[in-house]
XYZ file of C-alpha atoms in Angstrom:
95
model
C -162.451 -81.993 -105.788
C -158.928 -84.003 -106.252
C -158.526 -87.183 -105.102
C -156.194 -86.345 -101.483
C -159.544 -84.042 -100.493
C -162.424 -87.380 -101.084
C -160.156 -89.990 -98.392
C -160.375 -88.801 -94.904
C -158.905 -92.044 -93.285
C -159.377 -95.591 -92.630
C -161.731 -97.147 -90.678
C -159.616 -99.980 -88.448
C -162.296 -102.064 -86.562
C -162.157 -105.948 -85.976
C -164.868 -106.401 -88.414
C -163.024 -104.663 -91.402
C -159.931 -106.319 -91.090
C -161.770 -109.298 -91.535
C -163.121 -108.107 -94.714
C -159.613 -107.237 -95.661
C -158.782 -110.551 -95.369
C -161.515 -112.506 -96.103
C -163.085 -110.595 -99.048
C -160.017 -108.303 -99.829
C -162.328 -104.974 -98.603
C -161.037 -102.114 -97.639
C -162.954 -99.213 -95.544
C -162.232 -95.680 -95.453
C -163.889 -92.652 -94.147
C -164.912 -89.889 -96.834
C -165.463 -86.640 -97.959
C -169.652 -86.548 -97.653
C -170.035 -85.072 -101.062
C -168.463 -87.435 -102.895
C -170.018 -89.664 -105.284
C -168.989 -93.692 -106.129
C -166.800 -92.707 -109.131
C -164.956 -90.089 -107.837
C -164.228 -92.130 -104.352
C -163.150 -95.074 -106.891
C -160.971 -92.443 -108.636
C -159.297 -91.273 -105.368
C -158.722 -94.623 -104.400
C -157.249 -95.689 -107.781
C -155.085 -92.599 -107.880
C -153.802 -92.643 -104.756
C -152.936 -96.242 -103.774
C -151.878 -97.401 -107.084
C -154.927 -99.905 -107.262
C -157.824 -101.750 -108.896
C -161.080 -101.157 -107.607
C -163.939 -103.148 -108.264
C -166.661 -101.975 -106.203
C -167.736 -99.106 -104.034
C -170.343 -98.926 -101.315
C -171.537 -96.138 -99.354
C -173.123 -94.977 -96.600
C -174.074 -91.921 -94.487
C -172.980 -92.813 -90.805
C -175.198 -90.811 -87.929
C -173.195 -89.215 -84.947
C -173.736 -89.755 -81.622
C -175.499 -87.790 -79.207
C -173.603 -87.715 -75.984
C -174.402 -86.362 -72.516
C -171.562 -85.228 -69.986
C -173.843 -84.461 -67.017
C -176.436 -81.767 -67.874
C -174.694 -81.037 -71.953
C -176.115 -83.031 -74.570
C -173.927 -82.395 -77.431
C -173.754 -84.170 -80.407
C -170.798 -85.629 -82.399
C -170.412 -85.062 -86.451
C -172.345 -87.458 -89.035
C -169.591 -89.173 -91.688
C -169.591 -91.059 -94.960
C -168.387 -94.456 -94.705
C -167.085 -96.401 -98.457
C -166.346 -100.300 -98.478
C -164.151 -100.345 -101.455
C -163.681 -103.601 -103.217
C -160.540 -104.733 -104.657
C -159.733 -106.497 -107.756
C -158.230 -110.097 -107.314
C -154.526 -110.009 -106.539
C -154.210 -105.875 -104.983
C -154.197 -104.978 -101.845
C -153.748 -101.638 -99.508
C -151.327 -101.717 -96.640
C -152.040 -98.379 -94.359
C -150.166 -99.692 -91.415
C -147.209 -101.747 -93.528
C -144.456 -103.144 -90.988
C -146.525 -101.835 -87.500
């Protein structure tokens, strides 16, 4: 898998851009077959960056109901990567 399949996206919330500011965290959505050391090797690859820590998790989807259809919206892989001291990833840089 190379490292533009593993990143799907970022994940822009209130709560992580105060981890990106407070404990210089970034979250991204995933690819959900990827392991720790190949999302830290996407990461590293394709931001020009440090990494020193991955998390991850399996995120459930949904289930919705529109009247009488209950559907059901797709599950996801979540990482909370962990910068070194002194990088830092802009995705929206001068928004």
């Amino acid at each position: 898998m190379e490292h533009y399949d593993i990143i799907r996206g970022p994940v822009v919330t209130e709560k992580t851009t105060l981890q990106k500011e407070l404990n210089n965290q970034v979250t991204i959505i995933v690819d959900k077959k990827a392991n720790r050391v190949e999302i830290k090797n996407a990461v590293e690859k394709s931001f020009n960056t440090k990494v020193k820590q991955v998390r991850t998790l399996q995120v459930k989807g949904k289930v919705k109901q529109r009247g009488r259809i209950i559907g059901k919206r797709k599950d996801w892989k979540k990482a909370v990567v962990t910068l070194m001291p002194g990088q830092r990833i802009d995705f929206f840089e001068g928004v």
